[in-house]
Coordinates of C-alpha atoms in Angstrom, one line a residue:
X294 CA 91.7 -101.3 97.5
X295 CA 88.7 -99.6 99.4
X296 CA 88.2 -96.0 97.9
X297 CA 85.8 -93.7 98.0
X298 CA 85.0 -91.3 95.4
X299 CA 83.2 -88.8 98.1
X300 CA 85.5 -88.1 101.1
X301 CA 83.3 -85.0 102.7
X302 CA 81.3 -87.1 104.9
X303 CA 83.2 -89.3 107.8
X304 CA 80.6 -92.0 108.5
X305 CA 79.0 -91.6 104.6
X306 CA 77.0 -95.1 103.7
X307 CA 77.7 -94.4 100.6
X308 CA 80.4 -94.5 97.8
X309 CA 83.0 -96.6 99.7
X310 CA 83.5 -99.4 97.7
X311 CA 87.0 -101.7 96.4
X312 CA 88.9 -100.6 93.8
X313 CA 91.8 -101.7 91.2
X314 CA 95.0 -99.9 92.6
X315 CA 98.8 -100.6 91.8
X316 CA 101.3 -101.1 94.9
X317 CA 103.8 -99.5 92.5
X318 CA 102.2 -96.3 92.7
X319 CA 102.9 -94.1 95.9
X320 CA 101.9 -92.1 98.3
X321 CA 98.0 -91.8 97.3
X322 CA 96.8 -94.3 100.2
X323 CA 96.8 -95.1 103.6
X324 CA 97.5 -98.6 105.0
X325 CA 95.7 -100.2 108.2
X326 CA 97.8 -102.2 110.4
X327 CA 96.0 -103.6 113.5
X328 CA 94.6 -106.8 115.2
X329 CA 92.0 -109.4 113.7
X330 CA 91.2 -111.4 117.1
X331 CA 89.8 -114.8 116.8
X332 CA 86.6 -114.3 114.2
X333 CA 86.4 -111.9 111.5
X334 CA 82.5 -111.3 110.7
X335 CA 83.4 -109.0 107.2
X336 CA 85.5 -109.6 104.7
X337 CA 85.7 -109.5 101.4
X338 CA 85.5 -113.9 99.7
X339 CA 84.7 -115.0 96.2
X340 CA 81.3 -114.7 96.6
X341 CA 80.9 -111.2 97.8
X342 CA 84.1 -109.4 95.6
X343 CA 81.7 -108.0 92.8
X344 CA 79.3 -107.2 95.1
X345 CA 81.9 -104.8 96.8
X346 CA 83.1 -103.6 93.7
X347 CA 80.4 -102.0 93.8
X348 CA 79.2 -100.7 97.0
X349 CA 80.1 -101.8 101.1
X350 CA 77.8 -100.3 103.5
X351 CA 79.8 -98.6 106.1
X352 CA 77.3 -99.5 109.1
X353 CA 78.5 -103.5 108.4
X354 CA 82.2 -103.3 109.1
X355 CA 83.5 -104.3 112.2
X356 CA 84.7 -100.7 114.9
X357 CA 88.7 -100.8 114.2
X358 CA 87.6 -101.0 110.1
X359 CA 85.6 -98.1 110.5
X360 CA 87.3 -95.3 112.8
X361 CA 90.2 -96.0 110.5
X362 CA 87.8 -95.3 107.3
X363 CA 86.5 -92.0 109.7
X364 CA 90.6 -91.4 110.0
X365 CA 91.6 -92.1 106.0
X366 CA 88.5 -89.5 105.3
X367 CA 88.8 -86.9 108.1
X368 CA 92.9 -86.8 106.3
X369 CA 90.9 -86.2 102.8
X370 CA 92.7 -89.3 101.7
X371 CA 90.8 -91.6 99.5
X372 CA 91.7 -94.9 99.4
X373 CA 92.5 -97.1 102.7
X374 CA 94.2 -100.7 101.9
X375 CA 93.0 -103.1 104.6
X376 CA 94.2 -106.6 104.3
X377 CA 90.7 -108.2 105.2
X378 CA 88.8 -106.3 102.8
X379 CA 91.2 -106.0 99.8
X380 CA 92.3 -109.5 99.6
X381 CA 90.3 -112.8 98.7
X382 CA 90.1 -114.5 102.3
X383 CA 89.1 -118.0 100.1
X384 CA 91.6 -117.3 97.2
X385 CA 94.8 -118.8 98.2
X386 CA 96.2 -117.8 95.2
X387 CA 95.2 -113.7 95.5
X388 CA 96.7 -114.3 99.2
X389 CA 99.8 -115.2 97.9
X390 CA 99.9 -112.6 95.3
X391 CA 99.2 -109.5 97.7
X392 CA 101.8 -111.2 100.4
X393 CA 104.0 -110.4 97.6
X394 CA 103.2 -107.0 97.3
X395 CA 103.4 -106.6 101.4
X396 CA 106.3 -104.3 100.9
X397 CA 105.5 -101.8 98.5
X398 CA 101.7 -101.6 99.8
X399 CA 102.8 -100.5 103.4
X400 CA 105.7 -98.7 102.3
X401 CA 104.6 -96.4 99.8
X402 CA 101.0 -96.0 101.4
X403 CA 101.1 -92.4 102.4
X404 CA 100.2 -93.2 106.1
X405 CA 99.8 -96.2 107.8
X406 CA 97.1 -96.4 111.0
X407 CA 98.0 -98.9 114.0
X408 CA 95.1 -99.9 115.8
X409 CA 97.7 -100.7 118.5
X410 CA 95.2 -100.7 121.5
X411 CA 92.1 -102.7 119.4
X412 CA 92.8 -106.2 120.9
X413 CA 90.6 -107.3 118.0
X414 CA 88.6 -106.2 114.9
X415 CA 85.6 -104.8 116.1
X416 CA 86.5 -103.2 119.7
X417 CA 87.7 -100.1 117.3
X418 CA 91.0 -98.0 118.4
X419 CA 89.0 -94.1 118.8
X420 CA 87.6 -92.8 122.3
X421 CA 89.0 -91.3 125.7
X422 CA 92.2 -91.9 127.2
X423 CA 94.0 -90.5 129.3
X424 CA 97.5 -88.1 127.9
X425 CA 100.1 -88.0 130.8
X426 CA 101.2 -84.7 130.7
X427 CA 105.0 -83.8 131.3
X428 CA 105.7 -80.8 133.3
X429 CA 109.9 -80.1 133.0
X430 CA 111.7 -78.9 136.3
X431 CA 115.2 -77.3 136.1
X432 CA 117.3 -78.3 139.2
X433 CA 121.3 -77.1 140.0
X434 CA 123.8 -78.7 142.5
X435 CA 126.8 -78.9 143.2
X436 CA 127.7 -81.2 140.4
X437 CA 125.6 -79.1 137.2
X438 CA 122.5 -78.6 136.4
X439 CA 120.3 -80.9 135.3
X440 CA 116.8 -81.3 134.2
X441 CA 113.2 -83.6 136.5
X442 CA 110.1 -84.6 134.5
X443 CA 107.2 -84.5 136.3
X444 CA 104.0 -86.8 134.6
X445 CA 100.7 -86.2 136.2
X446 CA 97.4 -87.9 135.8
X447 CA 95.1 -84.7 136.5
X448 CA 95.6 -84.0 139.6
X449 CA 96.5 -87.7 140.6
X450 CA 99.6 -88.8 142.4
X451 CA 102.8 -87.1 140.8
X452 CA 105.6 -89.9 139.4
X453 CA 109.3 -88.1 139.6
X454 CA 111.6 -89.2 136.9
X455 CA 115.1 -88.1 136.1
X456 CA 115.6 -88.3 132.8
X457 CA 116.5 -86.7 129.9
X458 CA 113.7 -84.8 127.3
X459 CA 114.0 -88.1 125.1
X460 CA 111.8 -90.4 127.1
X461 CA 112.1 -94.1 126.5
X462 CA 108.3 -94.7 127.3
X463 CA 106.9 -97.7 125.5
X464 CA 103.3 -97.1 125.3
X465 CA 103.4 -97.7 121.5
X466 CA 104.9 -100.9 121.9
X467 CA 103.1 -102.6 124.5
X468 CA 100.0 -103.1 123.1
X469 CA 98.2 -105.4 121.2
X470 CA 99.2 -105.2 118.1
X471 CA 102.7 -105.1 119.5
X472 CA 102.2 -109.5 120.4
X473 CA 101.4 -110.4 116.3
X474 CA 103.9 -111.8 114.1
X475 CA 102.3 -110.0 110.7
X476 CA 102.2 -106.5 112.3
X477 CA 106.3 -106.3 113.2
X478 CA 106.7 -105.6 108.8
X479 CA 104.0 -103.1 109.2
X480 CA 105.5 -100.7 111.9
X481 CA 109.2 -101.8 109.4
X482 CA 108.0 -100.8 106.4
X483 CA 105.7 -97.4 106.3
X484 CA 107.8 -94.3 105.4
X485 CA 104.9 -92.6 108.8
X486 CA 102.4 -93.9 111.3
X487 CA 100.0 -92.9 113.2
X488 CA 99.8 -95.0 116.5
X489 CA 96.5 -95.4 118.3
X490 CA 97.7 -96.7 121.5
X491 CA 95.9 -96.8 125.1
X492 CA 97.2 -93.7 126.5
X493 CA 97.7 -91.3 123.9
X494 CA 98.2 -91.1 120.1
X495 CA 101.9 -91.6 118.4
X496 CA 104.1 -90.1 115.4
X497 CA 107.0 -92.3 114.2
X498 CA 109.1 -91.6 111.1
X499 CA 112.3 -91.5 110.5
X500 CA 113.2 -88.5 112.2
X501 CA 111.2 -89.2 115.3
X502 CA 108.8 -91.7 117.6
X503 CA 106.7 -88.3 119.4
X504 CA 103.7 -88.5 122.2
X505 CA 100.6 -85.9 121.1
X506 CA 101.7 -84.9 124.4
X507 CA 105.0 -83.2 122.8
X508 CA 107.4 -85.5 124.7
X509 CA 110.0 -87.1 121.9
X510 CA 110.5 -90.2 122.3
X511 CA 113.3 -92.7 121.7
X512 CA 112.2 -95.5 120.3
X513 CA 113.5 -99.1 121.7
X514 CA 116.6 -99.7 119.4
X515 CA 117.6 -97.0 116.8
X516 CA 119.1 -99.2 114.2
X517 CA 115.4 -100.9 114.2
X518 CA 115.0 -99.7 110.8
X519 CA 114.5 -101.2 107.0
X520 CA 117.7 -99.2 106.4
X521 CA 119.5 -100.0 108.8
X522 CA 118.8 -103.4 108.8
X523 CA 120.0 -103.4 105.0
X524 CA 123.1 -102.1 105.8
X525 CA 123.6 -104.9 108.4
X526 CA 122.9 -107.7 105.7
X527 CA 125.6 -106.7 102.9
X528 CA 128.7 -109.2 102.6
X529 CA 130.8 -105.6 103.9
X530 CA 129.0 -105.6 106.9
X531 CA 130.8 -107.1 110.2
X532 CA 128.1 -107.8 112.4
X533 CA 124.5 -109.1 111.3
X534 CA 123.3 -106.9 114.9
X535 CA 120.2 -105.4 113.5
X536 CA 118.5 -108.3 111.4
X537 CA 119.5 -110.8 114.2
X538 CA 117.9 -108.4 116.4
X539 CA 114.3 -108.5 114.1
X540 CA 114.6 -112.0 114.2
X541 CA 114.7 -112.4 118.1
X542 CA 111.7 -110.1 117.7
X543 CA 110.0 -111.4 115.1
X544 CA 109.8 -115.2 116.4
X545 CA 108.8 -113.9 120.7
X546 CA 105.0 -113.0 118.7
X547 CA 102.4 -114.6 118.0
X548 CA 100.6 -115.8 114.8
X549 CA 97.3 -118.2 114.1
X550 CA 98.5 -120.4 111.2
X551 CA 102.2 -121.7 111.4
X552 CA 102.3 -121.6 107.3
X553 CA 102.2 -117.3 107.7
X554 CA 105.8 -117.7 109.6
X555 CA 107.7 -116.7 105.9
X556 CA 105.2 -114.6 104.2
X557 CA 104.6 -113.0 107.2
X558 CA 108.3 -112.0 107.0
X559 CA 108.3 -111.8 103.4
X560 CA 107.4 -107.9 103.2
X561 CA 110.2 -106.7 104.9
X562 CA 112.9 -109.3 103.2
X563 CA 111.8 -107.6 100.3
X564 CA 112.5 -104.3 101.4
X565 CA 115.7 -105.3 102.4
X566 CA 116.8 -106.9 98.8
X567 CA 115.5 -104.1 96.8
X568 CA 117.9 -101.9 98.8
X569 CA 120.8 -104.3 98.3
X570 CA 120.3 -107.4 95.7
X571 CA 121.3 -110.2 98.5
X572 CA 119.8 -113.3 97.9
X573 CA 117.5 -115.0 101.4
X574 CA 117.1 -118.5 101.9
X575 CA 113.8 -119.5 104.6
X576 CA 115.5 -116.2 106.4
X577 CA 119.6 -116.3 106.3
X578 CA 120.5 -114.0 103.7
X579 CA 123.4 -116.1 101.5
X580 CA 126.2 -113.4 102.5
X581 CA 126.1 -114.6 106.1
X582 CA 125.3 -117.6 105.9
X583 CA 127.2 -119.3 107.8
X584 CA 126.6 -117.1 110.8
X585 CA 122.7 -117.3 110.0
X586 CA 123.3 -121.1 110.7
X587 CA 123.8 -120.5 114.5
X588 CA 120.6 -119.3 115.8
X589 CA 118.9 -121.5 118.9
X590 CA 116.3 -121.8 121.0
X591 CA 116.3 -119.8 124.0
X592 CA 114.7 -121.7 127.8
X593 CA 111.9 -119.5 128.7
X594 CA 113.2 -119.0 131.8
X595 CA 116.4 -116.9 129.9
X596 CA 114.7 -114.8 127.9
X597 CA 113.1 -111.1 128.8
X598 CA 110.6 -111.0 125.6
X599 CA 106.9 -109.8 126.4
X600 CA 106.1 -113.5 124.8
X601 CA 107.9 -115.8 126.3
X602 CA 107.5 -119.4 124.5
X603 CA 108.3 -122.9 124.9
X604 CA 110.4 -124.3 122.0
X605 CA 108.5 -126.7 120.4
X606 CA 108.3 -128.4 117.2
X607 CA 106.1 -128.4 114.3
X608 CA 103.8 -131.1 113.7
X609 CA 104.0 -129.9 109.7
X610 CA 107.1 -129.4 108.2
X611 CA 107.2 -125.8 107.5
X612 CA 111.2 -124.9 106.2
X613 CA 114.5 -126.7 106.5
X614 CA 116.5 -127.8 109.3
X615 CA 118.8 -125.5 109.1
X616 CA 116.2 -121.8 109.2
X617 CA 114.9 -120.8 112.6
X618 CA 111.4 -121.3 110.6
X619 CA 111.5 -125.0 111.2
X620 CA 110.9 -124.2 114.5
X621 CA 108.8 -122.3 117.1
X622 CA 110.1 -120.2 120.2
X623 CA 111.5 -118.0 121.0
X624 CA 115.1 -117.5 118.4
X625 CA 118.1 -115.7 119.6
X626 CA 121.4 -115.4 117.9
X627 CA 123.9 -115.6 120.5
X628 CA 126.7 -117.9 119.0
X629 CA 126.6 -115.3 116.2
X630 CA 128.0 -113.1 119.2
X631 CA 130.7 -115.3 119.9
X632 CA 132.3 -115.5 116.0
X633 CA 134.1 -112.9 116.7
X634 CA 137.4 -113.8 117.9
X635 CA 137.3 -117.1 115.4
X636 CA 139.2 -115.5 112.5
X637 CA 138.7 -118.3 110.1
X638 CA 135.7 -120.3 109.1
X639 CA 136.0 -123.7 108.6
X640 CA 133.0 -124.8 106.9
X641 CA 131.3 -122.7 103.0
X642 CA 128.6 -122.9 102.0
X643 CA 128.2 -124.4 98.5
X644 CA 124.8 -124.4 96.9
X645 CA 121.5 -123.5 98.6
X646 CA 117.7 -123.7 97.4
X647 CA 114.6 -123.7 98.6
X648 CA 111.0 -124.2 96.9
X649 CA 108.3 -121.9 97.5
X650 CA 104.8 -122.9 97.2
X651 CA 102.9 -119.9 94.9
X652 CA 103.6 -117.0 93.6
X653 CA 105.7 -115.2 96.8
X654 CA 108.8 -115.9 95.9
X655 CA 109.7 -115.3 99.7
X656 CA 106.8 -116.6 101.0
X657 CA 105.4 -120.1 102.4
X658 CA 108.1 -122.9 101.8
X659 CA 107.9 -127.0 100.2
X660 CA 111.3 -127.8 100.0
X661 CA 115.2 -127.0 100.3
X662 CA 118.2 -127.8 101.5
X663 CA 122.1 -126.8 101.8
X664 CA 125.3 -128.3 100.6
X665 CA 128.4 -127.2 103.4
X666 CA 131.7 -128.3 102.7
X667 CA 133.6 -128.3 106.8
X668 CA 134.5 -131.1 108.6
X669 CA 132.3 -133.5 110.5
X670 CA 133.5 -135.1 113.6
X671 CA 132.1 -137.2 116.6
X672 CA 130.0 -135.7 120.1
X673 CA 130.7 -137.4 122.8
X674 CA 128.2 -136.8 125.9
X675 CA 129.9 -136.2 129.2
X676 CA 126.6 -136.3 131.2
X677 CA 125.4 -140.3 129.6
X678 CA 122.5 -140.1 132.8
X679 CA 119.9 -139.2 130.4
X680 CA 120.1 -135.7 131.6
X681 CA 117.7 -133.5 129.9
X682 CA 119.3 -129.5 129.5
X683 CA 117.2 -127.2 131.9
X684 CA 118.2 -124.1 130.2
X685 CA 120.0 -122.3 127.3
X686 CA 123.6 -123.1 129.0
X687 CA 123.6 -126.8 127.2
X688 CA 125.3 -129.9 128.3
X689 CA 128.9 -130.9 128.7
X690 CA 130.0 -132.6 125.7
X691 CA 133.3 -133.6 124.0
X692 CA 134.3 -132.8 120.4
X693 CA 136.9 -134.8 118.4
X694 CA 140.0 -133.5 116.8
X695 CA 142.5 -134.9 114.8
X696 CA 145.3 -137.3 116.4
X697 CA 142.7 -138.8 119.0
X698 CA 142.2 -135.6 120.9
X699 CA 139.1 -133.6 122.6
X700 CA 138.0 -130.6 123.7
X701 CA 135.4 -129.6 126.0
X702 CA 132.4 -127.8 124.6
X703 CA 129.0 -127.7 124.9
X704 CA 126.1 -128.5 122.8
X705 CA 122.5 -127.6 123.5
X706 CA 120.0 -129.1 121.5
X707 CA 117.1 -127.9 119.6
X708 CA 114.3 -130.3 121.1
X709 CA 115.1 -134.1 122.7
X710 CA 118.8 -135.2 123.6
X711 CA 120.2 -137.4 120.4
X712 CA 123.2 -139.5 121.7
X713 CA 124.3 -140.6 118.4
X714 CA 124.3 -136.6 116.8
X715 CA 127.5 -135.8 115.1
X716 CA 129.3 -132.0 115.1
X717 CA 129.3 -129.7 111.9
X718 CA 131.6 -127.1 112.9
X719 CA 131.7 -123.6 110.9
X720 CA 134.1 -121.9 112.3
X721 CA 136.9 -123.5 115.2
X722 CA 134.5 -122.8 118.0
X723 CA 130.5 -122.7 116.7
X724 CA 129.2 -125.0 114.7
X725 CA 125.8 -127.2 114.8
X726 CA 125.1 -130.9 115.9
X727 CA 123.9 -132.4 112.9
X728 CA 121.9 -136.2 112.8
X729 CA 122.2 -138.2 109.5
X730 CA 119.4 -139.6 107.9
X731 CA 121.0 -140.9 104.8
X732 CA 124.0 -142.4 104.8
X733 CA 124.4 -143.0 100.9
X734 CA 123.2 -139.3 100.4
X735 CA 125.1 -137.7 102.9
X736 CA 121.6 -135.9 104.2
X737 CA 121.5 -134.4 108.0
X738 CA 119.4 -132.6 109.5
X739 CA 120.4 -130.1 112.4
X740 CA 119.2 -130.9 116.2
X741 CA 121.2 -128.2 117.9
X742 CA 123.9 -126.2 118.5
X743 CA 127.7 -126.7 119.7
X744 CA 129.8 -124.4 120.9
X745 CA 133.7 -124.4 122.4
X746 CA 133.5 -121.5 125.4
X747 CA 136.5 -119.6 124.9
X748 CA 139.6 -120.4 127.3
X749 CA 143.1 -121.9 128.0
X750 CA 142.5 -124.7 126.2
X751 CA 140.7 -123.4 123.1
X752 CA 141.4 -120.6 122.4
X753 CA 144.4 -121.0 119.8
X754 CA 141.8 -123.5 118.1
X755 CA 141.6 -123.1 114.4
X756 CA 140.2 -125.1 111.5
X757 CA 143.2 -127.4 111.1
X758 CA 142.6 -128.8 114.1
X759 CA 139.5 -130.8 113.2
X760 CA 139.0 -133.1 110.5
X761 CA 139.5 -132.7 106.8
X762 CA 137.0 -130.8 105.2
X763 CA 133.4 -133.0 103.5
X764 CA 130.5 -132.0 101.9
X765 CA 127.4 -132.8 103.3
X766 CA 123.3 -132.2 102.8
X767 CA 121.4 -130.7 105.6
X768 CA 117.3 -130.6 104.7

């Protein structure tokens, strides 16, 4: 924790230093959410930790950090948590310990300062800005009365917006900070956040998202709060929509180091676990594990997210093939929403295990598998000309049922086409395309997803129509 014994001087050089603190203590510090940028010139390392405990010169800090300390002192708060200073950057063990406490750090902070507008740590976030002024005008016609809201920039052109007083202004979100994977949990976890956006400041808490011009704004999704997401992962929940939306948003953001993918999500998972007691394996909740397997990589032409990513394989192993963390690209749970008309599951999770690298039990992985019992059946690709899929519609195929019968289906490969893959059916209409890697051990890896479109030939499909279930290991 970065602290000062005397916060009366907003720009004082003295009394700024690192202090030991405990993340479980609530309401005694601010936290900073910001973009590092390509290079961060000033940070705590093993060789300067002791000197930082004695004192840190304010003038040597990057502008974004200076601005955050100014706001902290202005609010008469004594401490602020900034990752580049409060984590020893060349000590991986310390980094893993602090990553494990990220949920506590942001959830228990007095205030999170969001440097939304700054592209990097040197840019800063305090400065001149143009605040949109809003002028309501009452209008009445034969259908009733309503209000028009006029947005102006000084004496320039007027834009007319026929909307309610609750606008879906996206300024807090369409900023550089919203492109980074690490900062998603820094938005979800805090009790209250002050966003410094390009045009104005925004106050963000459980009750509201409001601009400094007085407008009360509607967030992107009212369910996009940790408490609501937690409700979606408990066994009694009939819809995991909130969690799947979170994963879609997370996967669209950028991350510098591939190994940081799960650590950057671990704070949110830890907060949900604290509320529910549920177990999470590499981003998949045990309570809804089979449905959690039904993620798919979206083609860039088929998504409307801010950061469109071309699906790609990772150069190094990051997670088991059944986890969305094993790949890079825009993730969606389109198929999970199609299980509503499936009344019976074909498969069951027998056992799952993941092995972490360090002290963060939800962080970086070095191994993992899932043992699943379900019907494994043959896939015949209809398009045998080697045609590659051009979007997320997938390729036509036939799934083998019992008695040498077949049903038409769609297969969506995660990456390249696999002519020899099989189908592990999870429900009568959805499953995974899997490739055998060890026949003796019955070990497979995921290579895609399978979907039987609902129609006249498939609407009556049931688990009993597939081959007898067998136990396989997904790596």
